[in-house]
Short mmCIF file of C-alpha atoms and ligand atoms in Angstrom, two decimals:
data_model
loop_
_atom_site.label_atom_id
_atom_site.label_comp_id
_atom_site.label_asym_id
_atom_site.label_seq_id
_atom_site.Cartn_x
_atom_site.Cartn_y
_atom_site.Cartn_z
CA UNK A 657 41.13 203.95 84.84
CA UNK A 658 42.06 206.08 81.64
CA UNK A 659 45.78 205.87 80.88
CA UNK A 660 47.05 208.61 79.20
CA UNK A 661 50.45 211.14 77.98
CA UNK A 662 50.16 212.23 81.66
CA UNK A 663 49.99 209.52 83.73
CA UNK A 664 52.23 209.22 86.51
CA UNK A 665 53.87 205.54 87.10
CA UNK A 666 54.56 203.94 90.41
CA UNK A 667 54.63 200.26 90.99
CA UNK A 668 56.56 197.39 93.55
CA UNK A 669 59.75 196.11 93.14
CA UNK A 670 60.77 192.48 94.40
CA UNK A 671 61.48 189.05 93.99
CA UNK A 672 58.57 187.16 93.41
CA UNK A 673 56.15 190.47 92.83
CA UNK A 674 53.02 187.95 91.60
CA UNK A 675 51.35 187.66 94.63
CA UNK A 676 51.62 191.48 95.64
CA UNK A 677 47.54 192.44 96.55
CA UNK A 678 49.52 196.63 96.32
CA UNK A 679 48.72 197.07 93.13
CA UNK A 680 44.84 196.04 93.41
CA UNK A 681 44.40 198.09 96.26
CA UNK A 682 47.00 201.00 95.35
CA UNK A 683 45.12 201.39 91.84
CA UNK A 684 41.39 201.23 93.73
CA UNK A 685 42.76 204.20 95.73
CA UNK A 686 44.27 206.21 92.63
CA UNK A 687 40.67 205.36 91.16
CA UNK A 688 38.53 206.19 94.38
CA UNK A 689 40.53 209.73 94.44
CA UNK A 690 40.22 210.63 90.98
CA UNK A 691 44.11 210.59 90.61
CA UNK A 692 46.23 210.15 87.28
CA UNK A 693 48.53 207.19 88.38
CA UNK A 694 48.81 203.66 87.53
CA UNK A 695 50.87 201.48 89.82
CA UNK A 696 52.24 198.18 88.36
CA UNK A 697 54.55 194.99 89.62
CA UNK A 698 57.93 195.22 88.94
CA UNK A 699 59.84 191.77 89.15
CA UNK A 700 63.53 192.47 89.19
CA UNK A 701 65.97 189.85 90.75
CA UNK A 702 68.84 190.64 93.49
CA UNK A 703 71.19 190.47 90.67
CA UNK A 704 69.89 193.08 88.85
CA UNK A 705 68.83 195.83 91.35
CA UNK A 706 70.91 198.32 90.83
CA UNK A 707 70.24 198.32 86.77
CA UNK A 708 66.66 198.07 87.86
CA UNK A 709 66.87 201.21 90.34
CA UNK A 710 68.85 203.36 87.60
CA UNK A 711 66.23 202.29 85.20
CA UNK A 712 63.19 203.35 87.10
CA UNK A 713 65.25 206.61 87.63
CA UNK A 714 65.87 207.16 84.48
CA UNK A 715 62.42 206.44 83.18
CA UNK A 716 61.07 208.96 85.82
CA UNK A 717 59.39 207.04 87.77
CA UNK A 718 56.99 209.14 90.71
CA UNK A 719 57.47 206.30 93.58
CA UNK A 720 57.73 202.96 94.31
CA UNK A 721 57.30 200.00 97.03
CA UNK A 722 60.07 197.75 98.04
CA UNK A 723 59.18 194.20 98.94
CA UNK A 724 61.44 191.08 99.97
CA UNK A 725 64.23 190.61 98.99
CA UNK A 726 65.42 193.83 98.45
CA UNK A 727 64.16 196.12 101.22
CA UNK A 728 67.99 196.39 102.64
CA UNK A 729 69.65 195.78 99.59
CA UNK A 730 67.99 199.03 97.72
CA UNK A 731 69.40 201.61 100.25
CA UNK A 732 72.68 202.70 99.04
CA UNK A 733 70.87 202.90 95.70
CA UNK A 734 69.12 205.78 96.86
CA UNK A 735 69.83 209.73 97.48
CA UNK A 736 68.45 209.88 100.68
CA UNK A 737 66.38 208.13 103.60
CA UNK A 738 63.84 209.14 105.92
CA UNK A 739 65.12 209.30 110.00
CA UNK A 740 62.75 206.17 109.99
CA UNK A 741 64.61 204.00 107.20
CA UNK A 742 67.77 205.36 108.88
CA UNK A 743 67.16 204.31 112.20
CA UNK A 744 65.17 200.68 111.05
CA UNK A 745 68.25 199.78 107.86
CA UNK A 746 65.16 198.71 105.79
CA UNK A 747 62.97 200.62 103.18
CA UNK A 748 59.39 199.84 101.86
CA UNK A 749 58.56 203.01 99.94
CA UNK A 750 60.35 205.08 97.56
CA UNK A 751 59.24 209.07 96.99
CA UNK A 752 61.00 210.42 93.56
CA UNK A 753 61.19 214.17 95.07
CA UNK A 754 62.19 216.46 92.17
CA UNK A 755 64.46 213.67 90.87
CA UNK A 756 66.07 212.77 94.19
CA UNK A 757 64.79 209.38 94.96
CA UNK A 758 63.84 209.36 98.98
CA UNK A 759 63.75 205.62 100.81
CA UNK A 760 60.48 206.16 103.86
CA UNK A 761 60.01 202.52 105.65
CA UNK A 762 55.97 202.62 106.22
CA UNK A 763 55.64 199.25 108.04
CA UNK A 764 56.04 200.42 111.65
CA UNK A 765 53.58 202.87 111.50
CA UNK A 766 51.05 200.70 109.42
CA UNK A 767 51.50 198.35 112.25
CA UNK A 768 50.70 200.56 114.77
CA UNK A 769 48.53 202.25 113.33
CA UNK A 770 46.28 198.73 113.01
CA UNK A 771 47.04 197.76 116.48
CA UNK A 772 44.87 200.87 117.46
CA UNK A 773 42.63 201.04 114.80
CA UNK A 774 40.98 196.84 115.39
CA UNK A 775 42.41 196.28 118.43
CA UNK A 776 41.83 199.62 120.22
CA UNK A 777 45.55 199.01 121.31
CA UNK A 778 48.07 201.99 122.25
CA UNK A 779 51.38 201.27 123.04
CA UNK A 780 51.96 204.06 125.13
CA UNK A 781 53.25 202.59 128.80
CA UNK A 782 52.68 199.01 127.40
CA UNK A 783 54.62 195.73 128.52
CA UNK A 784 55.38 193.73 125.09
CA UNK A 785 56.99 190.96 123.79
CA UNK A 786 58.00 190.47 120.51
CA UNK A 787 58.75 187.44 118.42
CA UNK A 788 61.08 187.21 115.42
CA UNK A 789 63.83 189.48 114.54
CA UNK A 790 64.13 190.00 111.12
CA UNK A 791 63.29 192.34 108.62
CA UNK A 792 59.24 192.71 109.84
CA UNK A 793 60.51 193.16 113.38
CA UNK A 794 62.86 195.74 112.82
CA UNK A 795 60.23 197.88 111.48
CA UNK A 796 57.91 196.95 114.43
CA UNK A 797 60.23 197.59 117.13
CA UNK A 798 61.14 201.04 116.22
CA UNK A 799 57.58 202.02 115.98
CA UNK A 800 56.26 200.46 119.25
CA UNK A 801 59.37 201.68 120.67
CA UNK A 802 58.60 205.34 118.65
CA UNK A 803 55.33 205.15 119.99
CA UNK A 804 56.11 205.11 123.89
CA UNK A 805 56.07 201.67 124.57
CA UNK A 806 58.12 201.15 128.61
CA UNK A 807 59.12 197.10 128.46
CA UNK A 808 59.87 195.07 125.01
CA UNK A 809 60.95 191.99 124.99
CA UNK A 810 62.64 190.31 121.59
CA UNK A 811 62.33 186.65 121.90
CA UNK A 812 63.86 184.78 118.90
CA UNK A 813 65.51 181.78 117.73
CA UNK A 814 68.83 183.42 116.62
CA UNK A 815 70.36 185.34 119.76
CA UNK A 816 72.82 187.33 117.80
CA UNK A 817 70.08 188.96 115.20
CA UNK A 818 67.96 190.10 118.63
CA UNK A 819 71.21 190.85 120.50
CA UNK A 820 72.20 193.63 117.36
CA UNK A 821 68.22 194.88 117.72
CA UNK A 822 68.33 195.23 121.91
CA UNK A 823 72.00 196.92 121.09
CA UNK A 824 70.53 199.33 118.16
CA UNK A 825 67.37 200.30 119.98
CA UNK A 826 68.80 200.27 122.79
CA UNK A 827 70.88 203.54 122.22
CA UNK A 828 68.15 205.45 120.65
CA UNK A 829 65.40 204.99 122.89
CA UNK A 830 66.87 204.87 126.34
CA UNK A 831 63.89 204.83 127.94
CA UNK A 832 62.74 201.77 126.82
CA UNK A 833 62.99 198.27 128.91
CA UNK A 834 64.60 196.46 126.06
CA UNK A 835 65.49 192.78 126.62
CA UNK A 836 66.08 189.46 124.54
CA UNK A 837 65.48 185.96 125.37
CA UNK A 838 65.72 182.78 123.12
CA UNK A 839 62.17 181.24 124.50
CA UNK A 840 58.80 182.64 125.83
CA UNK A 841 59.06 182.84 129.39
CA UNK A 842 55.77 180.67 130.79
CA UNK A 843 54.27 183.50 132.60
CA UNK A 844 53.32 186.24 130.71
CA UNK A 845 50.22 188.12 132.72
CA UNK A 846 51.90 191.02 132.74
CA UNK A 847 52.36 191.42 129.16
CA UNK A 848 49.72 193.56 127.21
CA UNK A 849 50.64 192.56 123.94
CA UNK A 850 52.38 189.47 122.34
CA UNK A 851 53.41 190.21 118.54
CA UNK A 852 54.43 187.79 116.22
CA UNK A 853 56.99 188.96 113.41
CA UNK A 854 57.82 185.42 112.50
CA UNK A 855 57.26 183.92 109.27
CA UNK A 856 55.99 180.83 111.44
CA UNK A 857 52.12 179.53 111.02
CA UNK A 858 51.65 180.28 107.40
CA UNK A 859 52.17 176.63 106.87
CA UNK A 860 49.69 175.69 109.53
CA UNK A 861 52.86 175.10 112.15
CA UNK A 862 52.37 176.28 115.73
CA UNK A 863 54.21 178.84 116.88
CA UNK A 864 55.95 177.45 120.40
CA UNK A 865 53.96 180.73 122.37
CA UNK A 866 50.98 179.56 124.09
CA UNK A 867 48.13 182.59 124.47
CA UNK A 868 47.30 180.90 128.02
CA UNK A 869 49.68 182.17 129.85
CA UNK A 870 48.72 185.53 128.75
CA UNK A 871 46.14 187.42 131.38
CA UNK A 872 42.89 188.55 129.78
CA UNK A 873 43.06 191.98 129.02
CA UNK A 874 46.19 191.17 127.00
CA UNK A 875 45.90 191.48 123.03
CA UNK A 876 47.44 189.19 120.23
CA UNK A 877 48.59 190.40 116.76
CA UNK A 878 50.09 188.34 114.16
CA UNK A 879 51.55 189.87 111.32
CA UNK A 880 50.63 186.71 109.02
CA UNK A 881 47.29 187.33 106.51
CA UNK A 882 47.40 184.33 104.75
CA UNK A 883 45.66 181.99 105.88
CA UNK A 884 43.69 184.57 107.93
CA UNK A 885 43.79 182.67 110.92
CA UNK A 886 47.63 181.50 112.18
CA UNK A 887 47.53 178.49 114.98
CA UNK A 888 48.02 181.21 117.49
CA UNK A 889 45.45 183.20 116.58
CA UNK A 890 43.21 180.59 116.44
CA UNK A 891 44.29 179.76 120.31
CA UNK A 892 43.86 182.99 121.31
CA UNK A 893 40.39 183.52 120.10
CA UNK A 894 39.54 180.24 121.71
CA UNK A 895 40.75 181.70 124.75
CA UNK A 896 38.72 184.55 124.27
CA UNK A 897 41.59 187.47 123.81
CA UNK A 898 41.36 190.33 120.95
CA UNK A 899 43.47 189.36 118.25
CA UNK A 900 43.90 190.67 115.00
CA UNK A 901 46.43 189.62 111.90
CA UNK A 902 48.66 191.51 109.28
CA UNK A 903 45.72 192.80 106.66
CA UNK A 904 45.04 195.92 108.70
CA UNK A 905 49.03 196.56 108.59
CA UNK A 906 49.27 195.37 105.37
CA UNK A 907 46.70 198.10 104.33
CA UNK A 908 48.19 201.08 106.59
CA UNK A 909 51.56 200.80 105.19
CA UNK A 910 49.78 201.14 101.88
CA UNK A 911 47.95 203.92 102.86
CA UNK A 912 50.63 205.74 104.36
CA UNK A 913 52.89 205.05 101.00
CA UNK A 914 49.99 206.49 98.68
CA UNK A 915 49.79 209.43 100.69
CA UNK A 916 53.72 209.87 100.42
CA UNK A 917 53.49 209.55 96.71
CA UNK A 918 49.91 211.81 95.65
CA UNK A 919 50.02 214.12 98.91
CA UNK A 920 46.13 212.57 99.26
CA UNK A 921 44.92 210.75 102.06
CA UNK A 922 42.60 207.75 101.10
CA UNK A 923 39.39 206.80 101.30
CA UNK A 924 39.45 205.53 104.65
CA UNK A 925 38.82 201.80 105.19
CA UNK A 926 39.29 201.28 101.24
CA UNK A 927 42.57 199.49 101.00
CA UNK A 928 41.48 196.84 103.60
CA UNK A 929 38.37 196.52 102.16
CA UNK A 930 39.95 195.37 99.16
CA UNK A 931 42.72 192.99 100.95
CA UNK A 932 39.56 190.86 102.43
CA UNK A 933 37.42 190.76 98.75
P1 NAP B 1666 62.73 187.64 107.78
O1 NAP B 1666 63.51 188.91 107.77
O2 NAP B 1666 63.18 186.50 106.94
O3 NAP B 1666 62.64 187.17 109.32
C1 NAP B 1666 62.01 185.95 109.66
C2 NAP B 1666 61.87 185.82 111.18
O4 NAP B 1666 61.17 184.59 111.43
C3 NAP B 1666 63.20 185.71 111.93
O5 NAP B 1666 63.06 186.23 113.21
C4 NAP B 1666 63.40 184.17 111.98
O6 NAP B 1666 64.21 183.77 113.05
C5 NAP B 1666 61.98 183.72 112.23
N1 NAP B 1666 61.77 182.34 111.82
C6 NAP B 1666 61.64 181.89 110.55
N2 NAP B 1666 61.44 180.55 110.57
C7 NAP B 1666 61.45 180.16 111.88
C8 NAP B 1666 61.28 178.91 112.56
N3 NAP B 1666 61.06 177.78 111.89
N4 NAP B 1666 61.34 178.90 113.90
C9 NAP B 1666 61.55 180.04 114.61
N5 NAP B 1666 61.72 181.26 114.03
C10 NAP B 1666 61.67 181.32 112.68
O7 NAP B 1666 61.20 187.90 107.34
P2 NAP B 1666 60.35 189.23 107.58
O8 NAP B 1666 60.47 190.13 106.41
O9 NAP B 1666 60.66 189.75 108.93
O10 NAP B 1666 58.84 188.65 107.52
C11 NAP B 1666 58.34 187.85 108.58
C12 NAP B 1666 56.84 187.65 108.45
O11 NAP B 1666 56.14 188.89 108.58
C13 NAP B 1666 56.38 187.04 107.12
O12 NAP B 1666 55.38 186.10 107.38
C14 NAP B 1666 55.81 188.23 106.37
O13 NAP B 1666 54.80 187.86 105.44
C15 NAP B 1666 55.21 189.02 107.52
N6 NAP B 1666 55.08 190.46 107.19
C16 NAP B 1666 53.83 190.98 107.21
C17 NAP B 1666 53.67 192.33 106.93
C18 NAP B 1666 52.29 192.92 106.95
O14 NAP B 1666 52.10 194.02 106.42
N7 NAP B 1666 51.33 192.27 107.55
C19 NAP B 1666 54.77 193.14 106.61
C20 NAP B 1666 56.04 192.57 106.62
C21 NAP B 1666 56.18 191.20 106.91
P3 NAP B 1666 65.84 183.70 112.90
O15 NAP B 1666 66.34 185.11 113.09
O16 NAP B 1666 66.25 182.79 113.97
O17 NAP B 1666 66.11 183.18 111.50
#
């Protein structure tokens, strides 16, 4: 990669940025398409945000990602969102358009986007419950809803944050089955996918959802990478369900973002290819 007087910055903003794999795979892309940008991590602390936001403005930046913990905090710093980031209250990519910085929230769509791509999964007509609430599940919930999906239900540990999500997607997709409960029911053979959002099983801990009482055309996705394999992964490949976890979503968002950002679509597979090296 040759950086020169006309190369075009874009980069990821949060709190730790370190361990961000975006700008390995977001500079393989620029490098696989022949493109004149160099993305870069940008640590800035909740403190210092807004100077941070009004500095990348001012410095021109062409677009940016926004990890944890400022993918709420960064949208009244911006000029406008996309219907998505309206709707979800959470951004992941920023789009300078002719010096009007635009918030898009990629994640939903990544997510889907995997769930069909490894797991031959559509959520058109499906039956699916949820786990977790926060940020990830926000995202996740307005694209499975987005996508067509007839029964959802949000199971997680704080009733009031699934309450507000049944309430908010409630309204604005009417048509969905949208329910909330603060355990797994036991029987769940009529489900056709169980998602977890939760943060729970990067340590090794079990999540308290048991694959068995899925049936066996159901499919598993956990949005954990790292490590690869999350307890309930693990029990649902023992049990001999397709499962996937959060590289292939990981690597869609990114996609989608770069494509936002260069108007290019990239080299397909690339991304993920470099998440697993
Ligand atoms: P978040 O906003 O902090 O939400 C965390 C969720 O996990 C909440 O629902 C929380 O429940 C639940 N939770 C945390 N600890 C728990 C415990 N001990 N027992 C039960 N529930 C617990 O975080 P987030 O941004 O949604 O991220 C969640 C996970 O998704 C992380 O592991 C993150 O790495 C992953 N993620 C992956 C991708 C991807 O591309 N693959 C993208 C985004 C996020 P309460 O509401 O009760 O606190």
């Amino acid at each position: 990669m040759v950086i020169s007087g006309t190369t075009r910055l874009l980069g990821i903003i949060g709190d730790p940025v370190h361990h961000s794999r975006s700008p390995e795979m977001q500079n393989r892309a620029v490098a696989e398409a022949g493109l004149d940008y160099v993305y870069v991590p940008l640590p800035v602390s909740p403190q210092r945000l807004s100077q941070g936001v009004a500095g990348l403005r001012a410095l021109g930046i062409h677009g940016f990602n926004v990890t944890i913990p400022h993918k709420v905090a960064v949208l009244p710093l911006l000029d406008r969102l996309s219907p998505e980031a309206e709707a979800i209250g959470a951004v992941n990519t920023v789009h300078n358009e002719n010096g009007c910085l635009v918030g898009y929230n990629t994640d939903g769509a990544g997510l889907v986007a995997s769930l069909r791509e490894e797991l031959g999964f559509d959520p058109q007509g499906a039956n699916l419950v949820v786990i977790g609430a926060g940020g990830a599940a926000r995202a996740a919930i307005y694209a499975l809803c987005a996508a067509g999906a007839q029964r959802l239900l949000i199971v997680n540990r704080s009733a009031e944050r699934a309450r507000e999500l049944v309430r908010r997607y409630g309204k604005l997709f009417p048509r969905v089955r949208l329910e909330f409960r603060e355990t797994l029911p036991s029987m769940l053979e009529d489900t056709d996918l169980l998602l977890n959002t939760t943060s729970v099983g990067m340590d090794g801990v079990s999540l308290s959802a048991d694959p068995a009482a899925l049936g066996e055309n159901a499919v598993v996705y956990d949005m954990i990478y790292a490590p690869p394999e999350s307890p309930l992964l693990a029990a649902a490949r023992w049990r001999g369900l397709r499962c996937a976890n959060g590289l292939g979503m990981l690597a869609a968002q990114g996609e989608r973002a770069f494509t936002l950002w260069t108007g290019v679509i990239p080299l397909r597979g690339l991304m993920k290819s470099v998440l697993k090296s």
